[in-house]
PDB file of C-alpha atoms and ligand atoms in Angstrom:
ATOM      1  CA  MET A   6      86.491  25.421  35.390  1.00 61.00           C
ATOM      2  CA  SER A   7      84.766  24.506  32.131  1.00 92.00           C
ATOM      3  CA  ALA A   8      84.093  21.177  31.388  1.00 98.00           C
ATOM      4  CA  GLN A   9      85.131  19.214  28.109  1.00 98.00           C
ATOM      5  CA  VAL A  10      82.196  18.795  25.726  1.00 98.00           C
ATOM      6  CA  ILE A  11      81.773  15.356  24.826  1.00 98.00           C
ATOM      7  CA  ASP A  12      81.092  15.429  20.958  1.00 98.00           C
ATOM      8  CA  GLY A  13      78.313  12.752  20.396  1.00 98.00           C
ATOM      9  CA  LYS A  14      77.989  13.825  16.833  1.00 98.00           C
ATOM     10  CA  ALA A  15      81.491  13.119  15.890  1.00 98.00           C
ATOM     11  CA  PHE A  16      81.851  10.064  18.064  1.00 98.00           C
ATOM     12  CA  ALA A  17      78.776   8.697  16.176  1.00 98.00           C
ATOM     13  CA  ALA A  18      80.092   9.496  12.660  1.00 98.00           C
ATOM     14  CA  LYS A  19      83.322   7.606  13.842  1.00 98.00           C
ATOM     15  CA  VAL A  20      81.208   4.642  14.863  1.00 98.00           C
ATOM     16  CA  ARG A  21      79.169   4.864  11.651  1.00 98.00           C
ATOM     17  CA  ALA A  22      82.328   4.760   9.491  1.00 98.00           C
ATOM     18  CA  GLN A  23      83.440   1.563  11.403  1.00 98.00           C
ATOM     19  CA  VAL A  24      80.178  -0.099  10.943  1.00 98.00           C
ATOM     20  CA  ALA A  25      80.551   0.641   7.232  1.00 98.00           C
ATOM     21  CA  THR A  26      84.088  -0.622   7.031  1.00 98.00           C
ATOM     22  CA  GLU A  27      82.720  -3.851   8.675  1.00 98.00           C
ATOM     23  CA  VAL A  28      79.915  -4.114   6.383  1.00 98.00           C
ATOM     24  CA  GLY A  29      82.189  -3.953   3.469  1.00 98.00           C
ATOM     25  CA  LYS A  30      84.025  -6.710   4.648  1.00 98.00           C
ATOM     26  CA  LEU A  31      81.071  -8.807   5.084  1.00 98.00           C
ATOM     27  CA  ALA A  32      79.853  -8.213   1.544  1.00 98.00           C
ATOM     28  CA  THR A  33      83.484  -8.896   0.065  1.00 98.00           C
ATOM     29  CA  GLU A  34      84.417 -11.912   2.213  1.00 98.00           C
ATOM     30  CA  HIS A  35      81.080 -13.427   2.997  1.00 98.00           C
ATOM     31  CA  ASP A  36      78.580 -12.052   0.365  1.00 98.00           C
ATOM     32  CA  LEU A  37      76.416 -10.961   3.159  1.00 98.00           C
ATOM     33  CA  VAL A  38      74.367  -7.732   3.651  1.00 98.00           C
ATOM     34  CA  PRO A  39      73.065  -7.026   6.981  1.00 98.00           C
ATOM     35  CA  GLY A  40      69.342  -5.987   6.684  1.00 98.00           C
ATOM     36  CA  LEU A  41      67.432  -3.756   9.067  1.00 98.00           C
ATOM     37  CA  ALA A  42      63.660  -3.672   9.335  1.00 98.00           C
ATOM     38  CA  VAL A  43      61.967  -0.669  10.971  1.00 98.00           C
ATOM     39  CA  VAL A  44      58.102  -1.038  11.591  1.00 98.00           C
ATOM     40  CA  LEU A  45      56.031   2.358  12.004  1.00 98.00           C
ATOM     41  CA  VAL A  46      52.562   2.257  13.135  1.00 98.00           C
ATOM     42  CA  GLY A  47      50.572   5.391  12.817  1.00 96.00           C
ATOM     43  CA  GLU A  48      51.545   8.924  12.171  1.00 92.00           C
ATOM     44  CA  ASP A  49      53.237  10.255  14.932  1.00 91.00           C
ATOM     45  CA  PRO A  50      55.395  13.176  13.696  1.00 90.00           C
ATOM     46  CA  ALA A  51      58.686  12.527  15.739  1.00 89.00           C
ATOM     47  CA  SER A  52      58.677   8.916  14.864  1.00 92.00           C
ATOM     48  CA  GLN A  53      58.213   9.771  11.537  1.00 92.00           C
ATOM     49  CA  VAL A  54      61.362  11.748  11.583  1.00 91.00           C
ATOM     50  CA  TYR A  55      63.277   9.171  13.315  1.00 91.00           C
ATOM     51  CA  VAL A  56      62.481   6.389  10.995  1.00 94.00           C
ATOM     52  CA  ARG A  57      63.485   8.476   7.767  1.00 95.00           C
ATOM     53  CA  SER A  58      66.761   9.305   9.408  1.00 95.00           C
ATOM     54  CA  LYS A  59      67.300   5.700  10.577  1.00 96.00           C
ATOM     55  CA  GLY A  60      66.672   4.652   6.974  1.00 97.00           C
ATOM     56  CA  LYS A  61      69.174   7.241   5.257  1.00 97.00           C
ATOM     57  CA  MET A  62      71.853   6.144   7.728  1.00 98.00           C
ATOM     58  CA  THR A  63      71.173   2.252   7.300  1.00 98.00           C
ATOM     59  CA  VAL A  64      71.599   2.649   3.450  1.00 98.00           C
ATOM     60  CA  GLU A  65      74.687   4.739   3.925  1.00 98.00           C
ATOM     61  CA  VAL A  66      76.593   2.157   5.837  1.00 98.00           C
ATOM     62  CA  GLY A  67      75.923  -0.169   3.105  1.00 98.00           C
ATOM     63  CA  MET A  68      73.106  -2.294   4.723  1.00 98.00           C
ATOM     64  CA  LYS A  69      69.613  -3.227   3.341  1.00 98.00           C
ATOM     65  CA  SER A  70      66.988  -0.953   4.836  1.00 98.00           C
ATOM     66  CA  VAL A  71      63.109  -2.111   4.729  1.00 98.00           C
ATOM     67  CA  GLU A  72      60.237  -0.246   6.183  1.00 97.00           C
ATOM     68  CA  HIS A  73      56.855  -1.213   6.956  1.00 97.00           C
ATOM     69  CA  ARG A  74      54.414   1.934   7.444  1.00 97.00           C
ATOM     70  CA  LEU A  75      51.170   0.575   8.896  1.00 98.00           C
ATOM     71  CA  ASP A  76      47.859   2.664   9.378  1.00 97.00           C
ATOM     72  CA  ASP A  77      47.209   3.969  12.821  1.00 97.00           C
ATOM     73  CA  ASP A  78      43.947   1.287  12.976  1.00 97.00           C
ATOM     74  CA  THR A  79      46.141  -1.679  12.206  1.00 98.00           C
ATOM     75  CA  THR A  80      45.168  -4.568  14.144  1.00 98.00           C
ATOM     76  CA  GLU A  81      47.384  -6.388  16.643  1.00 98.00           C
ATOM     77  CA  ALA A  82      47.145  -9.501  14.567  1.00 98.00           C
ATOM     78  CA  ALA A  83      48.026  -7.626  11.305  1.00 98.00           C
ATOM     79  CA  LEU A  84      51.065  -6.054  13.164  1.00 98.00           C
ATOM     80  CA  LEU A  85      52.183  -9.737  14.635  1.00 98.00           C
ATOM     81  CA  ASP A  86      51.877 -11.179  11.002  1.00 98.00           C
ATOM     82  CA  VAL A  87      54.241  -8.437   9.611  1.00 98.00           C
ATOM     83  CA  ILE A  88      56.711  -9.166  12.500  1.00 99.00           C
ATOM     84  CA  LYS A  89      56.494 -12.921  12.149  1.00 98.00           C
ATOM     85  CA  SER A  90      57.344 -12.457   8.134  1.00 98.00           C
ATOM     86  CA  LEU A  91      60.443 -10.504   9.287  1.00 99.00           C
ATOM     87  CA  ASN A  92      61.488 -13.017  11.989  1.00 99.00           C
ATOM     88  CA  GLU A  93      61.316 -15.617   9.126  1.00 98.00           C
ATOM     89  CA  ASP A  94      63.262 -13.326   6.489  1.00 98.00           C
ATOM     90  CA  PRO A  95      67.013 -14.526   6.434  1.00 98.00           C
ATOM     91  CA  THR A  96      67.857 -11.306   4.643  1.00 98.00           C
ATOM     92  CA  ILE A  97      66.551  -9.261   7.906  1.00 98.00           C
ATOM     93  CA  HIS A  98      68.959  -9.226  10.997  1.00 98.00           C
ATOM     94  CA  GLY A  99      67.442  -6.463  12.787  1.00 99.00           C
ATOM     95  CA  ILE A 100      64.003  -5.593  13.531  1.00 98.00           C
ATOM     96  CA  LEU A 101      62.862  -2.349  15.227  1.00 98.00           C
ATOM     97  CA  VAL A 102      59.153  -1.607  16.027  1.00 98.00           C
ATOM     98  CA  GLN A 103      58.943   2.344  16.689  1.00 97.00           C
ATOM     99  CA  LEU A 104      57.729   3.371  19.906  1.00 95.00           C
ATOM    100  CA  PRO A 105      55.251   4.425  21.346  1.00 93.00           C
ATOM    101  CA  LEU A 106      52.418   2.252  19.452  1.00 97.00           C
ATOM    102  CA  PRO A 107      48.921   3.507  19.357  1.00 97.00           C
ATOM    103  CA  LYS A 108      47.144   2.977  22.381  1.00 96.00           C
ATOM    104  CA  HIS A 109      44.850  -0.069  21.128  1.00 97.00           C
ATOM    105  CA  LEU A 110      48.219  -2.425  20.798  1.00 98.00           C
ATOM    106  CA  ASN A 111      49.996  -4.130  23.568  1.00 98.00           C
ATOM    107  CA  GLU A 112      53.602  -3.052  23.534  1.00 97.00           C
ATOM    108  CA  ASP A 113      54.975  -5.769  25.489  1.00 98.00           C
ATOM    109  CA  LEU A 114      53.114  -8.659  23.593  1.00 98.00           C
ATOM    110  CA  VAL A 115      54.385  -6.937  20.294  1.00 98.00           C
ATOM    111  CA  ILE A 116      58.019  -6.556  21.493  1.00 98.00           C
ATOM    112  CA  GLY A 117      57.614 -10.208  22.724  1.00 98.00           C
ATOM    113  CA  SER A 118      57.066 -11.567  19.288  1.00 99.00           C
ATOM    114  CA  ILE A 119      60.085 -10.409  18.057  1.00 99.00           C
ATOM    115  CA  ASP A 120      62.865 -12.901  17.679  1.00 99.00           C
ATOM    116  CA  PRO A 121      65.466 -11.965  20.313  1.00 98.00           C
ATOM    117  CA  ALA A 122      68.108 -12.495  18.006  1.00 98.00           C
ATOM    118  CA  LYS A 123      66.779  -9.871  15.699  1.00 99.00           C
ATOM    119  CA  ASP A 124      65.882  -7.460  18.532  1.00 98.00           C
ATOM    120  CA  VAL A 125      68.278  -4.805  17.897  1.00 98.00           C
ATOM    121  CA  ASP A 126      66.276  -2.528  20.516  1.00 98.00           C
ATOM    122  CA  GLY A 127      67.207  -4.809  23.143  1.00 98.00           C
ATOM    123  CA  PHE A 128      63.539  -4.600  24.446  1.00 98.00           C
ATOM    124  CA  HIS A 129      62.561  -8.197  24.556  1.00 98.00           C
ATOM    125  CA  ILE A 130      62.628  -9.653  27.807  1.00 98.00           C
ATOM    126  CA  SER A 131      64.985 -12.508  26.891  1.00 98.00           C
ATOM    127  CA  ASN A 132      67.603  -9.670  26.129  1.00 98.00           C
ATOM    128  CA  VAL A 133      66.734  -7.774  29.161  1.00 98.00           C
ATOM    129  CA  GLY A 134      67.322 -10.920  31.241  1.00 98.00           C
ATOM    130  CA  LEU A 135      70.706 -11.830  29.451  1.00 98.00           C
ATOM    131  CA  LEU A 136      72.098  -8.413  30.044  1.00 98.00           C
ATOM    132  CA  GLY A 137      70.877  -8.234  33.761  1.00 97.00           C
ATOM    133  CA  THR A 138      72.757 -11.762  34.379  1.00 97.00           C
ATOM    134  CA  GLY A 139      76.019 -10.557  32.525  1.00 96.00           C
ATOM    135  CA  GLN A 140      75.267 -12.633  29.344  1.00 97.00           C
ATOM    136  CA  LYS A 141      75.828 -11.651  25.611  1.00 96.00           C
ATOM    137  CA  SER A 142      72.610  -9.901  24.651  1.00 98.00           C
ATOM    138  CA  MET A 143      71.300  -7.282  22.135  1.00 98.00           C
ATOM    139  CA  VAL A 144      71.808  -4.025  24.420  1.00 98.00           C
ATOM    140  CA  PRO A 145      69.415  -0.977  24.003  1.00 98.00           C
ATOM    141  CA  CYS A 146      70.786   1.335  21.729  1.00 98.00           C
ATOM    142  CA  THR A 147      70.769   4.649  23.921  1.00 98.00           C
ATOM    143  CA  PRO A 148      72.397   3.339  26.957  1.00 98.00           C
ATOM    144  CA  LEU A 149      75.146   1.438  24.699  1.00 98.00           C
ATOM    145  CA  GLY A 150      75.610   4.974  23.196  1.00 98.00           C
ATOM    146  CA  CYS A 151      76.006   6.565  26.413  1.00 98.00           C
ATOM    147  CA  LEU A 152      78.579   3.594  27.533  1.00 98.00           C
ATOM    148  CA  MET A 153      80.690   3.970  24.412  1.00 98.00           C
ATOM    149  CA  MET A 154      81.109   7.637  25.359  1.00 98.00           C
ATOM    150  CA  LEU A 155      81.956   7.013  28.829  1.00 98.00           C
ATOM    151  CA  ARG A 156      84.479   4.393  28.054  1.00 98.00           C
ATOM    152  CA  ASP A 157      86.078   6.429  25.378  1.00 98.00           C
ATOM    153  CA  HIS A 158      86.271   9.282  27.862  1.00 98.00           C
ATOM    154  CA  HIS A 159      87.458   7.567  31.026  1.00 98.00           C
ATOM    155  CA  GLY A 160      89.022   4.358  29.718  1.00 98.00           C
ATOM    156  CA  SER A 161      87.943   2.179  32.762  1.00 98.00           C
ATOM    157  CA  LEU A 162      84.893   3.061  34.773  1.00 98.00           C
ATOM    158  CA  SER A 163      85.671   0.528  37.462  1.00 98.00           C
ATOM    159  CA  GLY A 164      84.924   1.731  41.080  1.00 98.00           C
ATOM    160  CA  MET A 165      83.371   5.074  39.728  1.00 98.00           C
ATOM    161  CA  ASP A 166      80.139   6.154  41.426  1.00 98.00           C
ATOM    162  CA  ALA A 167      77.379   6.551  38.844  1.00 99.00           C
ATOM    163  CA  VAL A 168      73.977   8.090  39.527  1.00 99.00           C
ATOM    164  CA  VAL A 169      71.106   7.245  36.801  1.00 99.00           C
ATOM    165  CA  ILE A 170      68.451   9.707  36.861  1.00 98.00           C
ATOM    166  CA  GLY A 171      65.241   7.797  35.355  1.00 98.00           C
ATOM    167  CA  ARG A 172      64.146   4.239  35.603  1.00 98.00           C
ATOM    168  CA  SER A 173      62.640   3.642  32.206  1.00 97.00           C
ATOM    169  CA  ASN A 174      63.044   0.226  30.481  1.00 97.00           C
ATOM    170  CA  ILE A 175      64.225   2.130  27.532  1.00 97.00           C
ATOM    171  CA  VAL A 176      67.101   3.909  29.162  1.00 98.00           C
ATOM    172  CA  GLY A 177      67.483   4.067  32.891  1.00 98.00           C
ATOM    173  CA  LYS A 178      67.346   0.293  33.815  1.00 98.00           C
ATOM    174  CA  PRO A 179      69.464  -0.960  31.018  1.00 98.00           C
ATOM    175  CA  MET A 180      72.058   2.121  31.619  1.00 98.00           C
ATOM    176  CA  ALA A 181      72.200   1.129  35.272  1.00 98.00           C
ATOM    177  CA  GLN A 182      72.931  -2.623  34.451  1.00 98.00           C
ATOM    178  CA  LEU A 183      75.691  -1.568  31.811  1.00 98.00           C
ATOM    179  CA  LEU A 184      77.556   0.517  34.269  1.00 98.00           C
ATOM    180  CA  LEU A 185      77.270  -2.269  36.880  1.00 98.00           C
ATOM    181  CA  GLY A 186      78.674  -4.369  34.377  1.00 98.00           C
ATOM    182  CA  ASP A 187      81.641  -1.797  34.086  1.00 98.00           C
ATOM    183  CA  SER A 188      82.092  -2.198  37.983  1.00 98.00           C
ATOM    184  CA  CYS A 189      80.554   1.061  38.963  1.00 98.00           C
ATOM    185  CA  THR A 190      78.628   1.610  42.029  1.00 98.00           C
ATOM    186  CA  VAL A 191      75.303   2.478  40.771  1.00 98.00           C
ATOM    187  CA  THR A 192      72.343   4.242  42.350  1.00 98.00           C
ATOM    188  CA  ILE A 193      69.043   4.396  40.243  1.00 98.00           C
ATOM    189  CA  ALA A 194      67.187   7.808  41.370  1.00 98.00           C
ATOM    190  CA  HIS A 195      63.740   8.747  40.262  1.00 96.00           C
ATOM    191  CA  SER A 196      60.804  10.943  40.985  1.00 91.00           C
ATOM    192  CA  ARG A 197      60.548   9.537  44.434  1.00 96.00           C
ATOM    193  CA  THR A 198      64.217   9.521  45.565  1.00 98.00           C
ATOM    194  CA  LYS A 199      64.620  11.381  48.944  1.00 97.00           C
ATOM    195  CA  ASP A 200      67.122  14.329  48.375  1.00 97.00           C
ATOM    196  CA  LEU A 201      67.844  13.946  44.869  1.00 98.00           C
ATOM    197  CA  PRO A 202      70.588  16.754  44.811  1.00 98.00           C
ATOM    198  CA  ASP A 203      72.531  15.041  47.484  1.00 98.00           C
ATOM    199  CA  VAL A 204      72.303  11.820  45.827  1.00 98.00           C
ATOM    200  CA  VAL A 205      73.504  13.365  42.484  1.00 98.00           C
ATOM    201  CA  ARG A 206      76.107  15.455  44.390  1.00 98.00           C
ATOM    202  CA  ARG A 207      77.773  11.983  45.306  1.00 98.00           C
ATOM    203  CA  ALA A 208      78.307  10.962  41.699  1.00 98.00           C
ATOM    204  CA  ASP A 209      81.464  10.699  39.394  1.00 99.00           C
ATOM    205  CA  ILE A 210      79.122   9.905  36.536  1.00 99.00           C
ATOM    206  CA  VAL A 211      75.692  11.234  36.217  1.00 99.00           C
ATOM    207  CA  VAL A 212      73.315   9.995  33.477  1.00 99.00           C
ATOM    208  CA  ALA A 213      70.149  12.170  33.126  1.00 98.00           C
ATOM    209  CA  ALA A 214      67.233  10.317  31.465  1.00 98.00           C
ATOM    210  CA  VAL A 215      63.989  11.655  32.806  1.00 97.00           C
ATOM    211  CA  GLY A 216      62.586  13.773  30.040  1.00 96.00           C
ATOM    212  CA  ARG A 217      62.112  16.968  32.240  1.00 97.00           C
ATOM    213  CA  PRO A 218      63.723  19.988  30.729  1.00 98.00           C
ATOM    214  CA  GLU A 219      66.751  21.315  32.499  1.00 98.00           C
ATOM    215  CA  MET A 220      65.800  19.615  36.022  1.00 98.00           C
ATOM    216  CA  VAL A 221      69.402  19.070  36.940  1.00 98.00           C
ATOM    217  CA  PRO A 222      71.070  22.414  37.657  1.00 98.00           C
ATOM    218  CA  GLY A 223      75.159  22.777  38.142  1.00 98.00           C
ATOM    219  CA  ASP A 224      74.867  23.011  42.074  1.00 98.00           C
ATOM    220  CA  TRP A 225      73.919  19.307  42.103  1.00 98.00           C
ATOM    221  CA  ILE A 226      77.003  18.152  40.247  1.00 98.00           C
ATOM    222  CA  LYS A 227      80.218  17.294  41.672  1.00 98.00           C
ATOM    223  CA  PRO A 228      83.126  19.301  40.588  1.00 98.00           C
ATOM    224  CA  GLY A 229      84.717  17.308  37.727  1.00 98.00           C
ATOM    225  CA  ALA A 230      81.992  14.877  37.423  1.00 98.00           C
ATOM    226  CA  THR A 231      80.934  13.483  33.802  1.00 99.00           C
ATOM    227  CA  VAL A 232      77.525  14.394  33.001  1.00 99.00           C
ATOM    228  CA  ILE A 233      75.637  12.502  30.272  1.00 99.00           C
ATOM    229  CA  ASP A 234      72.259  14.026  29.180  1.00 98.00           C
ATOM    230  CA  VAL A 235      70.057  11.819  27.438  1.00 98.00           C
ATOM    231  CA  GLY A 236      66.964  14.452  27.608  1.00 97.00           C
ATOM    232  CA  ILE A 237      65.780  15.792  24.359  1.00 96.00           C
ATOM    233  CA  ASN A 238      63.112  18.383  25.237  1.00 95.00           C
ATOM    234  CA  ARG A 239      61.683  21.005  23.081  1.00 94.00           C
ATOM    235  CA  LEU A 240      60.995  24.419  24.618  1.00 95.00           C
ATOM    236  CA  ASP A 241      59.453  27.443  23.149  1.00 95.00           C
ATOM    237  CA  ALA A 242      61.797  30.071  22.267  1.00 95.00           C
ATOM    238  CA  PRO A 243      60.232  33.575  21.467  1.00 94.00           C
ATOM    239  CA  GLU A 244      63.659  35.059  21.732  1.00 93.00           C
ATOM    240  CA  LYS A 245      64.470  33.299  18.622  1.00 94.00           C
ATOM    241  CA  GLY A 246      61.223  34.723  16.770  1.00 94.00           C
ATOM    242  CA  GLU A 247      57.468  33.936  16.671  1.00 94.00           C
ATOM    243  CA  GLY A 248      56.684  30.423  17.231  1.00 93.00           C
ATOM    244  CA  LYS A 249      60.373  29.151  17.257  1.00 95.00           C
ATOM    245  CA  THR A 250      61.367  26.415  19.579  1.00 95.00           C
ATOM    246  CA  ARG A 251      64.694  25.399  21.144  1.00 95.00           C
ATOM    247  CA  LEU A 252      66.013  21.841  22.254  1.00 96.00           C
ATOM    248  CA  VAL A 253      67.393  21.393  25.807  1.00 97.00           C
ATOM    249  CA  GLY A 254      68.448  18.365  27.766  1.00 98.00           C
ATOM    250  CA  ASP A 255      67.332  17.257  31.419  1.00 98.00           C
ATOM    251  CA  VAL A 256      70.340  19.071  32.746  1.00 98.00           C
ATOM    252  CA  HIS A 257      70.936  22.948  32.639  1.00 98.00           C
ATOM    253  CA  TYR A 258      73.705  23.143  30.257  1.00 98.00           C
ATOM    254  CA  GLU A 259      75.493  26.238  31.169  1.00 98.00           C
ATOM    255  CA  SER A 260      75.398  25.872  34.899  1.00 98.00           C
ATOM    256  CA  ALA A 261      76.633  22.298  34.835  1.00 98.00           C
ATOM    257  CA  ALA A 262      79.281  22.741  32.157  1.00 98.00           C
ATOM    258  CA  ALA A 263      80.641  25.322  34.731  1.00 98.00           C
ATOM    259  CA  VAL A 264      81.411  22.572  37.272  1.00 98.00           C
ATOM    260  CA  ALA A 265      81.569  19.220  35.440  1.00 98.00           C
ATOM    261  CA  GLY A 266      84.717  17.594  34.152  1.00 98.00           C
ATOM    262  CA  ALA A 267      83.010  16.425  30.964  1.00 98.00           C
ATOM    263  CA  ILE A 268      79.206  17.093  29.562  1.00 98.00           C
ATOM    264  CA  THR A 269      77.182  15.996  26.463  1.00 98.00           C
ATOM    265  CA  PRO A 270      75.426  18.883  24.898  1.00 98.00           C
ATOM    266  CA  VAL A 271      71.973  18.854  23.738  1.00 98.00           C
ATOM    267  CA  PRO A 272      71.488  18.828  20.711  1.00 97.00           C
ATOM    268  CA  GLY A 273      74.822  16.773  19.536  1.00 97.00           C
ATOM    269  CA  GLY A 274      75.417  14.637  22.369  1.00 98.00           C
ATOM    270  CA  VAL A 275      73.450  11.302  23.008  1.00 98.00           C
ATOM    271  CA  GLY A 276      71.015  11.617  20.331  1.00 97.00           C
ATOM    272  CA  PRO A 277      73.160  11.084  17.401  1.00 97.00           C
ATOM    273  CA  MET A 278      74.712   7.693  19.216  1.00 98.00           C
ATOM    274  CA  THR A 279      71.212   6.076  19.417  1.00 97.00           C
ATOM    275  CA  ILE A 280      71.089   5.557  15.687  1.00 97.00           C
ATOM    276  CA  ALA A 281      74.815   4.678  15.151  1.00 98.00           C
ATOM    277  CA  CYS A 282      74.453   2.103  18.125  1.00 98.00           C
ATOM    278  CA  LEU A 283      71.202   0.713  16.030  1.00 98.00           C
ATOM    279  CA  LEU A 284      73.622   0.081  13.067  1.00 98.00           C
ATOM    280  CA  ALA A 285      76.192  -1.430  15.317  1.00 98.00           C
ATOM    281  CA  ASN A 286      73.501  -3.783  16.881  1.00 98.00           C
ATOM    282  CA  THR A 287      72.266  -4.746  13.318  1.00 98.00           C
ATOM    283  CA  LEU A 288      75.872  -5.473  12.342  1.00 98.00           C
ATOM    284  CA  THR A 289      76.254  -7.545  15.713  1.00 98.00           C
ATOM    285  CA  ALA A 290      73.110  -9.497  14.927  1.00 98.00           C
ATOM    286  CA  CYS A 291      74.067 -10.193  11.598  1.00 98.00           C
ATOM    287  CA  CYS A 292      77.555 -11.699  12.610  1.00 98.00           C
ATOM    288  CA  ARG A 293      76.033 -13.916  15.216  1.00 98.00           C
ATOM    289  CA  ALA A 294      73.144 -14.980  12.956  1.00 98.00           C
ATOM    290  CA  ASN A 295      76.134 -16.286  10.537  1.00 98.00           C
ATOM    291  CA  GLY A 296      78.390 -17.555  13.192  1.00 98.00           C
ATOM    292  CA  LEU A 297      81.167 -14.968  12.490  1.00 98.00           C
ATOM    293  CA  PRO A 298      83.204 -12.924  15.240  1.00 97.00           C
ATOM    294  CA  GLU A 299      81.919  -9.758  16.112  1.00 95.00           C
ATOM    295  CA  PRO A 300      83.704  -6.435  15.351  1.00 95.00           C
ATOM    296  CA  GLU A 301      85.500  -5.116  18.462  1.00 94.00           C
ATOM    297  CA  GLY A 302      84.221  -1.980  20.302  1.00 95.00           C
ATOM    298  CA  LEU A 303      80.619  -2.043  19.046  1.00 97.00           C
ATOM    299  CA  THR A 304      79.032  -4.114  21.903  1.00 95.00           C
ATOM    300  CA  ALA A 305      78.950  -3.954  25.608  1.00 94.00           C
TER     301      ALA A 305
HETATM  302  N1  GUN B 429      61.155   5.549  20.375  1.00 65.03           N
HETATM  303  C1  GUN B 429      61.828   6.421  20.984  1.00 65.03           C
HETATM  304  N2  GUN B 429      63.193   5.893  21.157  1.00 65.03           N
HETATM  305  C2  GUN B 429      63.093   4.611  20.661  1.00 65.03           C
HETATM  306  C3  GUN B 429      63.931   3.360  20.525  1.00 65.03           C
HETATM  307  O1  GUN B 429      65.286   3.611  20.860  1.00 65.03           O
HETATM  308  N3  GUN B 429      63.484   2.302  19.969  1.00 65.03           N
HETATM  309  C4  GUN B 429      62.201   2.358  19.566  1.00 65.03           C
HETATM  310  N4  GUN B 429      61.751   1.068  18.969  1.00 65.03           N
HETATM  311  N5  GUN B 429      61.448   3.400  19.586  1.00 65.03           N
HETATM  312  C5  GUN B 429      61.714   4.498  20.143  1.00 65.03           C
END
């Protein structure tokens, strides 16, 4: 058996197209333009690539894009000032502070200073609490993207056994909450889990979000299970030439695809969904801020 490949790139393009349509309606019917501000502190090369890509796609769907690039040695007070001004700016509906921050800045404090209504990352403890209690919140983008793909593939997830490998605040924990919200029986596995292979073998849905290249082999996967691979790991690929690299997920793709019912590839799976969901969240935040109904299918 060979798994159906879940094409995140195509799915993300569809989500962005829906967002663009809704943004068009906001402009013509309400004279409104959703605005997304991204704050980048320092020179982390991977973060710079993400931020550039976010800016480009924000403009492509018709939203206003604002970028604040601050020096590596920016003080906490200066960063909090920038966030305060964005909180108060009525043309900005979404604020994203790119992580990781330089070591001298307190991430919890910085995230806690963002207006929860503009927290399009869903990292503010108000949003974490709202999600955990099943209330309307801003939902972290990567888990939201995973949920959209799972719902699209399965329709209802009710009663399914789901295992989330990884317990990060950005992916693992919110992913587990979303699956629970869709009535899955959820296990969160992590580095101290006893007999991880056995735990994973029970799952109808496996979400791997640990950041360890190819750590989940195919023989851990229950035949027919759906595998969502959140990992993006860069490995040396001398076979492609000197200095060349390749991207792999947290799942060993070939062996898992031979047993799974459906699987997301890396690249081209979860990755593109993250930015699409960021745009969806910005649109949602703009609608909420203006007392307008939220577009269907773009939130949890
Ligand atoms: N760094 C890596 N992923 C993310 C994300 O989803 N949001 C933010 N703010 N920073 C990140």
